XYZ file of C-alpha atoms in Angstrom:
563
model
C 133.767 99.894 175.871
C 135.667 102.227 173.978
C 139.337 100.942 172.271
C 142.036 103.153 172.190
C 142.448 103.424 168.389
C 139.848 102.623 165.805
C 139.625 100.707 162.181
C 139.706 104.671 160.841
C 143.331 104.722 162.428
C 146.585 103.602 160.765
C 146.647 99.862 160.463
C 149.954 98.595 159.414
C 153.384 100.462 160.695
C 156.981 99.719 159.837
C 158.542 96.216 161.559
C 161.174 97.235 163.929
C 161.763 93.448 164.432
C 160.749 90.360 163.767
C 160.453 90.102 167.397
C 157.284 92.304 167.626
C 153.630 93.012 166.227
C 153.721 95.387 162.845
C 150.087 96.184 163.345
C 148.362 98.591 165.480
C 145.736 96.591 167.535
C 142.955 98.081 169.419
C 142.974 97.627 173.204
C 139.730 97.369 175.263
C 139.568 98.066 179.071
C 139.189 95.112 181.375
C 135.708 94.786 183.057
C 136.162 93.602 186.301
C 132.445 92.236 186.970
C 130.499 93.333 190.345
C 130.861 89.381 191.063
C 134.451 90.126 192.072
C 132.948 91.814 194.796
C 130.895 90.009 196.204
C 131.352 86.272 195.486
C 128.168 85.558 194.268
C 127.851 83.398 191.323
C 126.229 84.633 188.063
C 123.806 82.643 185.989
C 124.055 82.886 182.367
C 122.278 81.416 179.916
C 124.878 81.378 177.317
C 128.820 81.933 177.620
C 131.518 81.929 175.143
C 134.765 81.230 175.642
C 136.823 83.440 173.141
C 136.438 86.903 171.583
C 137.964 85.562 168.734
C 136.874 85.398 164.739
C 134.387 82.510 165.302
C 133.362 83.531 169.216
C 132.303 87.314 167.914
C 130.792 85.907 164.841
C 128.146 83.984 167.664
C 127.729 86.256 169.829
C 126.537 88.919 166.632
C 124.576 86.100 165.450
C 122.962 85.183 168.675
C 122.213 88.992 169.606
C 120.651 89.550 166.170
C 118.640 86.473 167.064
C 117.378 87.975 170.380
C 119.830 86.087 172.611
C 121.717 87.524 174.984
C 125.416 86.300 175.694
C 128.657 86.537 178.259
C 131.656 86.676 175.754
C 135.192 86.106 177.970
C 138.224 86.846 176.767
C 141.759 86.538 178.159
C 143.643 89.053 176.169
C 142.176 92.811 175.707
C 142.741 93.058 171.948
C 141.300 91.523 168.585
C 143.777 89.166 166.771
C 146.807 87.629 168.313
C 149.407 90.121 170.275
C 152.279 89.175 168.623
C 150.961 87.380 165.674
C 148.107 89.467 164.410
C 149.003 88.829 160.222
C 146.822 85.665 160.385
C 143.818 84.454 158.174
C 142.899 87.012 155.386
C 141.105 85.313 152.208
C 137.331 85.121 153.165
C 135.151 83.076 150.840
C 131.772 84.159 149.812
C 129.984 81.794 152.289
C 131.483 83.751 154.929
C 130.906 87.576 153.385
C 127.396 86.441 153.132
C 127.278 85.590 156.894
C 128.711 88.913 157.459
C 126.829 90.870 155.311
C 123.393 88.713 157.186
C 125.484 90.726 160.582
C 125.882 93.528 159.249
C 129.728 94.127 158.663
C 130.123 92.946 154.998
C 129.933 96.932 154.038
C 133.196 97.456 155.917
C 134.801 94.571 155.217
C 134.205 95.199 151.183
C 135.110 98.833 151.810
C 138.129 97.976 153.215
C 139.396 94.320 151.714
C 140.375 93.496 148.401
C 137.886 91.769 146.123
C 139.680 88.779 143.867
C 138.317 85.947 141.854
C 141.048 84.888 139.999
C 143.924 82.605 140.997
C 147.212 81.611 138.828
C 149.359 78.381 139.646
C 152.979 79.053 138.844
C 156.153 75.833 138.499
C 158.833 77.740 138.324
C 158.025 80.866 135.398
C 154.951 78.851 133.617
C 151.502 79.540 134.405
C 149.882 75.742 134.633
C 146.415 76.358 136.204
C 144.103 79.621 136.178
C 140.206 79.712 137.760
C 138.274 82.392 138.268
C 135.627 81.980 140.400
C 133.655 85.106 139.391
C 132.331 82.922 136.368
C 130.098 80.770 138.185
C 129.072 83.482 140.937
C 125.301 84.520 141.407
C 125.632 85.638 145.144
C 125.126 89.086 145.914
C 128.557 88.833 147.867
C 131.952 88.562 145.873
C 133.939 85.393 145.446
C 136.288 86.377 147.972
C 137.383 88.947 150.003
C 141.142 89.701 151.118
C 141.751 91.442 154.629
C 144.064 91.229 157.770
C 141.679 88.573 160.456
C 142.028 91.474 162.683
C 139.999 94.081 161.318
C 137.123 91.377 161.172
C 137.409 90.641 164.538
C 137.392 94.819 165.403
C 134.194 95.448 163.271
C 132.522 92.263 165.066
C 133.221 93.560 168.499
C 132.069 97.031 167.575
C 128.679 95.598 165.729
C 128.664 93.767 168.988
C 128.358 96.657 171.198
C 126.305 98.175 168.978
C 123.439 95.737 169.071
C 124.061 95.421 172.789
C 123.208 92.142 173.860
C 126.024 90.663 174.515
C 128.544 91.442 177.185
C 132.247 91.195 176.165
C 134.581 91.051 179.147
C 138.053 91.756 178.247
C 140.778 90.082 180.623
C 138.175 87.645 182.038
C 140.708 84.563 181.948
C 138.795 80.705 181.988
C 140.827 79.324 184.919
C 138.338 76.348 186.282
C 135.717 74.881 184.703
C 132.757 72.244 185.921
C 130.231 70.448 183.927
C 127.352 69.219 185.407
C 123.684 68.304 184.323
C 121.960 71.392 184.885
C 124.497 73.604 184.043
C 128.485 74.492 183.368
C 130.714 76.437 186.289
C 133.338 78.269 185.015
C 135.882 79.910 186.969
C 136.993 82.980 185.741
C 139.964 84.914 187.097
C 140.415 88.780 186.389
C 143.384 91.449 187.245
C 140.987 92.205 190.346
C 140.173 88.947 191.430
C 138.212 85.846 190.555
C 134.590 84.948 190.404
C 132.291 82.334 188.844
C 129.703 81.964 186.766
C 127.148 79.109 185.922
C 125.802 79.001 182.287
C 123.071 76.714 181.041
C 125.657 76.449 178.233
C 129.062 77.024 177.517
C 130.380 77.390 173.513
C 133.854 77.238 173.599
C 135.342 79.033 171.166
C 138.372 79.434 172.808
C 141.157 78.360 169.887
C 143.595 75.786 169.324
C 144.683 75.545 172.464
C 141.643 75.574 174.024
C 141.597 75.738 178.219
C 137.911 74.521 178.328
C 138.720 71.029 176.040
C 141.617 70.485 177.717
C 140.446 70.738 181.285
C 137.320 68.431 180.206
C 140.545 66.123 179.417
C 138.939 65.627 175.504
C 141.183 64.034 173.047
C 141.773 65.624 169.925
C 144.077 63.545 168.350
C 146.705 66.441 167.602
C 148.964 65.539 164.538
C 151.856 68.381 163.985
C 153.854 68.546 160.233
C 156.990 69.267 160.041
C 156.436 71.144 156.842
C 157.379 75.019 157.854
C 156.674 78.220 156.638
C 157.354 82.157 156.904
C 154.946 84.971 156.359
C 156.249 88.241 155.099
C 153.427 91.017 154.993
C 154.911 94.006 152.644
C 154.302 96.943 150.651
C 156.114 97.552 147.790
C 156.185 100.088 144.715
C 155.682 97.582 141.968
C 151.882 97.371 140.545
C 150.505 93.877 140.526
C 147.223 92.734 139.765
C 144.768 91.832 142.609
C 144.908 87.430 141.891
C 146.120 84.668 144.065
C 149.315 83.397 142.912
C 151.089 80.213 143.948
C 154.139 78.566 143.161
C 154.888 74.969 143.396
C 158.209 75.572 143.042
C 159.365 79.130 143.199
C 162.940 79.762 141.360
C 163.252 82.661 143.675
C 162.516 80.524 146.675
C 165.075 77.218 146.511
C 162.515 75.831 144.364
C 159.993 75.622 147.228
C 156.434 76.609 147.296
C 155.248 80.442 147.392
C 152.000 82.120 148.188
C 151.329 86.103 146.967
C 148.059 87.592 147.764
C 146.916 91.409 148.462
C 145.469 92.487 152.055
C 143.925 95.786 152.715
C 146.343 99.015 153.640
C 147.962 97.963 149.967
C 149.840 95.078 152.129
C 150.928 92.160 150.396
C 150.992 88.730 152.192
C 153.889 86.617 150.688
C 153.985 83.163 152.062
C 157.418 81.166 151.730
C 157.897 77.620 152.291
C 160.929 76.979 154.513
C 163.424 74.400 153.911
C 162.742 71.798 156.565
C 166.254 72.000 158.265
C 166.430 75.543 158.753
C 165.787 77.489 161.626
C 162.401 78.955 161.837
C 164.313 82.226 164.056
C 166.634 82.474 162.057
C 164.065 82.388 158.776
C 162.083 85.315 160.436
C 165.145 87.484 161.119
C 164.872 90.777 159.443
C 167.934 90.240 157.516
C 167.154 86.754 156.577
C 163.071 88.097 155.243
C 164.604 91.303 153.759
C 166.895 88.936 151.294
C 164.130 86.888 150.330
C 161.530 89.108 149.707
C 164.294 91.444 147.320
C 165.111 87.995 145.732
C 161.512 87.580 145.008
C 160.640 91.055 143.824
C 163.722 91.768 142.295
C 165.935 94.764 142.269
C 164.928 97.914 142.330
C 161.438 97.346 143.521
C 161.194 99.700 147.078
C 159.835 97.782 149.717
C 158.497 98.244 153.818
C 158.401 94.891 155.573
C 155.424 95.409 157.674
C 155.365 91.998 159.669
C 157.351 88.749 160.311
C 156.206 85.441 161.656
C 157.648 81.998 160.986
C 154.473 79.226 161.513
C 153.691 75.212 161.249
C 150.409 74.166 161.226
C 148.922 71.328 162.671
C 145.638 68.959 162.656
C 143.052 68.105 165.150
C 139.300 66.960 165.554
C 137.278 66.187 168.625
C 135.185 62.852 168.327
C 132.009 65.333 169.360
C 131.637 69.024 168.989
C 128.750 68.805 171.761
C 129.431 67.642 175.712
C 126.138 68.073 177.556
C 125.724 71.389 178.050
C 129.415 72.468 176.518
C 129.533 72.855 172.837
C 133.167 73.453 170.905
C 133.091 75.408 167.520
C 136.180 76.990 165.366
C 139.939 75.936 166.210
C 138.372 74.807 170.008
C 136.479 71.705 167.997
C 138.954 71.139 164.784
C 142.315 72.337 163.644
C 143.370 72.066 159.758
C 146.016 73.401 157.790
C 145.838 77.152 156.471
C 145.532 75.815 152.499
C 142.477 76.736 150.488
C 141.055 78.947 153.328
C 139.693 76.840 155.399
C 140.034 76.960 159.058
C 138.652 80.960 159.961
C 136.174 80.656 157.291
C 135.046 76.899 158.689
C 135.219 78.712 162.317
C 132.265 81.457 161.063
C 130.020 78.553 159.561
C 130.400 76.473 163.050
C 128.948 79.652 164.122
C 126.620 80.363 161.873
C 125.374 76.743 161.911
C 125.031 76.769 166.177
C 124.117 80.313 165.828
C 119.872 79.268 164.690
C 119.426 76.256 166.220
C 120.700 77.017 169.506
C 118.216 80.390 169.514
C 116.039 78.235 168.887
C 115.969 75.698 171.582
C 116.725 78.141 173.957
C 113.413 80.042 172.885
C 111.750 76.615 172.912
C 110.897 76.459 169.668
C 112.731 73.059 169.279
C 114.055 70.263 170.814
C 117.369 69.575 172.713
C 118.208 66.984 170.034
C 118.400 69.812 167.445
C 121.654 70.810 168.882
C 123.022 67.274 168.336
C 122.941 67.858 164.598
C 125.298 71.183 165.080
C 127.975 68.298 166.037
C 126.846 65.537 163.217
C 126.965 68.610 160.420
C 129.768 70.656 161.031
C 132.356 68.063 162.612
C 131.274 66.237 158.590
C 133.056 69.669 157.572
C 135.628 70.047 159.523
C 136.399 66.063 158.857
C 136.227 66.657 154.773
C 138.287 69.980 155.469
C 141.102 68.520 157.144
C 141.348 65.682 154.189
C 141.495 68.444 151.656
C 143.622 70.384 153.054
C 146.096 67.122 153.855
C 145.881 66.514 150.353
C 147.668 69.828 149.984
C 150.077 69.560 151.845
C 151.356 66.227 151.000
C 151.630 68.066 147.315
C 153.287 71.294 148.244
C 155.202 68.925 151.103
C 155.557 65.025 149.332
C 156.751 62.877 151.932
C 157.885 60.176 149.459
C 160.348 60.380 146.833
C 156.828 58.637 145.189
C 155.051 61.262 146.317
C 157.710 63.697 144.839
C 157.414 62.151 141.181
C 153.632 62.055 140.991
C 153.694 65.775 141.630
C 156.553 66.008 138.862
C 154.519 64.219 136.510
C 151.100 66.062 137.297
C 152.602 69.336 136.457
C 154.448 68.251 133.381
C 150.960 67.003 132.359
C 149.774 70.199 133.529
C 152.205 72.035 130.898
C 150.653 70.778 127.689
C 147.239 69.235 128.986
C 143.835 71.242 130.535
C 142.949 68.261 132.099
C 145.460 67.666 133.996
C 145.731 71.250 135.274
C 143.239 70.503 138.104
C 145.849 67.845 139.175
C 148.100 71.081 140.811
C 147.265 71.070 143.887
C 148.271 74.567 146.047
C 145.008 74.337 148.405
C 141.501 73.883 147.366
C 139.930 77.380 148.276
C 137.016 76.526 150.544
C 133.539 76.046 149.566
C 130.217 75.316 151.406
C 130.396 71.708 152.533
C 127.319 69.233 151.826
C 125.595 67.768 155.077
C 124.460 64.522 152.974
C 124.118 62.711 156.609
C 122.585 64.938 159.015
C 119.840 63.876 161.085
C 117.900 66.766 159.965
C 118.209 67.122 157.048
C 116.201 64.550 154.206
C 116.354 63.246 150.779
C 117.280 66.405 148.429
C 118.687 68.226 151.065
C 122.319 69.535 152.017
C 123.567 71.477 149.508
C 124.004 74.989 150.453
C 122.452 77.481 148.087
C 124.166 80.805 147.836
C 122.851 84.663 148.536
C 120.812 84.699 145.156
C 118.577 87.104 143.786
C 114.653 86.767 144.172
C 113.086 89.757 142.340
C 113.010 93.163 142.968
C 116.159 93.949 144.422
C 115.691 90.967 146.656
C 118.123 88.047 147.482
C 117.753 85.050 149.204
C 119.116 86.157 152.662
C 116.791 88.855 153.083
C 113.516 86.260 152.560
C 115.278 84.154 155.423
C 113.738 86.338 158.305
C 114.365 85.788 161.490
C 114.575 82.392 163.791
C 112.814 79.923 161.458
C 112.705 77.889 158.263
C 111.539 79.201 154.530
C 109.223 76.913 152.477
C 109.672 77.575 149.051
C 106.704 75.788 146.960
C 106.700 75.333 143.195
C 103.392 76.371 141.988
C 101.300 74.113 139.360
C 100.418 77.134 137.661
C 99.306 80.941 138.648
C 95.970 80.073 140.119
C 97.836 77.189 142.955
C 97.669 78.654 146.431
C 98.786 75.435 147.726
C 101.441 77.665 149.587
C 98.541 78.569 152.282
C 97.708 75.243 153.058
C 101.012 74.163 153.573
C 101.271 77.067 155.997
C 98.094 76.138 157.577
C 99.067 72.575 158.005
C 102.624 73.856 159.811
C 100.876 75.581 162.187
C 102.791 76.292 165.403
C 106.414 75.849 163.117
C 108.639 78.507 162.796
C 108.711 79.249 159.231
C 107.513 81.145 156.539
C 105.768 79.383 153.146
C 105.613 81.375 150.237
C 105.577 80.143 146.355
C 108.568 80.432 144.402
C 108.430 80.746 140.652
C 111.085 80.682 137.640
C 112.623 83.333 135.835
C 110.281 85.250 133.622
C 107.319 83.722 135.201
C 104.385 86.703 137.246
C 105.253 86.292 140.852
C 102.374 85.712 142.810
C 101.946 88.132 146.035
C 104.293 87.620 148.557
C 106.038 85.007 146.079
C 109.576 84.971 145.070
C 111.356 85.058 141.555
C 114.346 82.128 140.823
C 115.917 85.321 139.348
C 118.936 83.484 138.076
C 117.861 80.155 137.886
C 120.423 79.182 139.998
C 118.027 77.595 142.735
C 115.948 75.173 140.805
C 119.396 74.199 139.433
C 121.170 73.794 142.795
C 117.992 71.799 144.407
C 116.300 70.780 141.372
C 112.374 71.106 142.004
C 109.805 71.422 139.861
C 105.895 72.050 139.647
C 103.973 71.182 143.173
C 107.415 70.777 144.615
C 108.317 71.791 147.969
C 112.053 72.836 149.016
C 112.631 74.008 152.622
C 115.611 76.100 153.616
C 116.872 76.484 156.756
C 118.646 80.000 158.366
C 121.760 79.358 157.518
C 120.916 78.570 154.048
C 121.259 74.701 153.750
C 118.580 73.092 151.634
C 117.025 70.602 154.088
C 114.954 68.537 151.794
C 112.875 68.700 148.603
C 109.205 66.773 148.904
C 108.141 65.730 145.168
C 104.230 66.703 143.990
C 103.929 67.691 147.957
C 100.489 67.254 150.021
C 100.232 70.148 152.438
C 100.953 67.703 155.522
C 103.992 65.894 153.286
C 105.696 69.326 153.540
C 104.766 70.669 156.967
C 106.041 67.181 158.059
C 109.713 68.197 156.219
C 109.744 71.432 158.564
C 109.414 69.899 161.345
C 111.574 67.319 160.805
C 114.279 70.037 159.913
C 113.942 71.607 163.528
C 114.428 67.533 164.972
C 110.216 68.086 165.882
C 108.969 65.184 163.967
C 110.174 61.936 162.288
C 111.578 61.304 159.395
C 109.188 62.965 155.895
């Protein structure tokens, strides 16, 4: 499955139009499956719908996991023909997933590392962060790059673990769901054929075929708040931070987003007034004017690509159908501010990714995969608020609405505490699971990729399939570790002893090297924390009895009631 350019070729070109794609895409051959043939029907055991950001993020996940997977496409590219400049800030969370798949060394290589963001009104400064304070993860902050180069270093870490087969072309034209399994109908430039999976993720985007032919509400709510993205290069130096203006001089006193992408591209985001036309707004003349107005004169610029947008909300009632399961813009749609919808499409991944490997492997229970839908449509709920919030600031639908920002960044101006108060988008963080069914008291916060000793972070003591039991020990002569492991016989998981900072590890013990996990999940002697694949704290037991916590793993894989 060879492309017909790689991520070593040029990536950006010059925009002829606004009419057209400034980016060169790979293209992928269509495989026209033997089934086109011959009519028979294939059995699957798992098929996604989408070789998009969150559908390649599975199938990695799944084929590091030992599961093999059917990946169907319509389109024989990564990123959108025609709109490829689309998500490009990825949060830590996410680099850590990737980096746990194995492309986090490309995408740092070739993405812009930033932890510091600037909110502008008009020429004042009136809210700074920098995430980088706070940070203990191996994995930066964030991470700025062009969506598509994620999606082309997925589908070639894809390939290369070889597990998964990714059918360009192969269109989702019919589908059936039944009790023992889903029939899809899948149409190809050769012909049609069908396949019947024991289960079916749909990952197949906002405008998902698969929802929509299962006729699933999901209570679509468009804005009329409209935008245009200019990617550029430019001569003038500027320093790698995320800068936002509430109210741009340069841009009709309307809100302004300036971040850097890899190939020394700069995305520059301009809110539209709401009565012009969107066309007309992308029209190289039109873009050309605004971006000089913005840079000024005499700063040499290349307009690389053009795309007017307006974003949209929606949210299925359940992310799991039987034996069809809905993850990334397929299950929820939110608003682009702070982040949040291609980073929340690689947790829903992430989060499916372990428990459906293991229920398939029959390590645990059906029910397991109930709590993928309990968990992450939580997120996606608290995602879409946030993000709301945002855009009724940058957006106010009120002349109320319009004063309250007024006053918050007057306040802003001459108070710190008010400075919060700005809201441009809350960049997206790990959401808490405080009501998942498997998950119990102490449990779902999400701990980051911290170090352990010796080189050592967190990810790399989360091996495999199964749970890690981290036990506090009552001093160095407590070995309770082994008879916690004894008494979750038959679990998947590993128990070993975790000890503070400065503290001899014991063998086969971990180090809190930065003290940041007996902060985050706050444990102490002859505790017990367990933490689950995707690193989600599912529950601290207090002065634990070997059976107290081999009862909290398996009630984190849904095998056993409630510690």
């Amino acid at each position: 499955m060879t492309p017909s350019s790689g991520p070593g070729a040029p990536g950006p070109r010059a925009q002829p139009d606004a009419g057209t794609t400034g980016y060169a895409l790979p293209t992928y051959p269509a495989v026209i499956p033997e089934a086109v043939r011959t009519g028979a029907a294939e059995r699957h055991r798992v098929v996604i719908v989408g070789a998009g950001l969150t559908g390649l993020t599975l199938a990695a996940d799944l084929s590091l996991r030992g599961i093999e997977a059917v990946v169907l496409d319509d389109d024989d590219t990564v990123g959108v023909r025609g709109a490829s400049s689309r998500g490009m800030v990825y949060s830590q969370k996410t680099l850590e997933i990737m980096d746990r798949l194995g492309v986090f060394g490309r995408i740092d290589a070739k993405g812009v590392q930033w932890s510091v963001g600037r909110t502008l009104s008009g020429h004042d400064v009136v809210y700074t962060f920098d995430r980088a304070r706070d940070s203990r993860s191996k994995q930066p902050p964030f991470c700025n790059i062009q969506q598509y180069y994620v999606e082309w270093y997925l589908v070639e870490r894809v390939v290369e673990l070889g597990r998964a087969q990714l059918r360009w072309r192969n269109e989702v034209v019919g589908v059936e769901a039944g009790a023992d399994g889903v029939r899809l109908e899948v149409a190809t430039p050769e012909g049609r054929y069908a396949i019947v999976a024991d289960r079916v993720v749909d990952a197949g985007g906002a405008n998902s075929f698969v929802r929509t032919a299962l006729g699933l509400d999901s209570h679509p709510a468009r804005s009329e708040d409209r935008w245009c993205i200019c990617d550029v290069r430019f001569s003038r130096p500027m320093t790698a931070e995320r800068w936002t203006w509430v109210d741009a001089p340069f841009n009709g006193g309307r809100a302004v987003w300036q971040h850097v992408m890899a190939d020394e591209v700069w995305r520059l985001d301009y809110q539209l007034d709401p009565d012009s036309d969107p066309a007309d707004a992308a029209s190289l003349e039109v873009a050309t004017a605004r971006v000089r107005e913005h840079l000024g004169p005499g700063i040499d610029f290349e307009l690389v690509w053009v795309g007017p947008w307006q974003y949209r909300t929606q949210l299925l009632d359940e992310f799991v159908l039987g034996r069809v399961l809905f993850a990334g813009d397929a299950a929820h749609v939110m608003s682009p501010f702070g982040a949040r919808g291609g980073n929340s499409g690689v947790q829903d991944a992430e989060n499916l990714g372990w428990k459906l490997a293991l229920v398939l492997g029959g390590q645990a229970p059906e029910v397991l995969l109930r709590s993928y839908s309990t968990e992450r449509r939580a997120a996606a709920a608290e995602n879409i608020r946030i993000t709301t919030q945002s855009a009724r600031f940058l957006a106010p639908r009120s002349e109320f609405e319009r004063r309250l920002r007024t006053a918050a960044i007057d306040l802003a101006r001459r108070h710190p505490f008010a400075r919060t108060m700005v809201n441009t988008g809350r960049l997206t963080v790990p959401n808490e699971y405080p009501g998942s069914p498997v998950i119990a008291q102490g449990g779902g916060a999400c701990l980051p990729n911290l170090p352990v000793g010796e080189g050592r972070h967190l990810m790399d003591a989360v091996a495999g399939n199964g749970l890690l039991g981290l036990y506090v020990p009552r001093g160095p002569d407590d070995r309770s570790h082994h008879r916690i492991a004894e008494a979750a016989a038959g679990v998947p998981a590993s128990v070993v002893p975790l000890v503070p900072a400065g503290t001899p590890v014991p063998a086969g013990g971990l180090a809190d090297a930065s003290g940041e996990i007996l902060r985050l999940v706050p444990a102490g002697p002859g505790d017990f924390i367990a933490v689950r694949p995707d690193l989600y704290c599912a529950g601290v037991v207090r002065d634990a009895s070997p059976q107290a916590a081999a009862d909290l793993l398996r009630f984190a894989l849904a095998i056993g009631e409630t510690p």
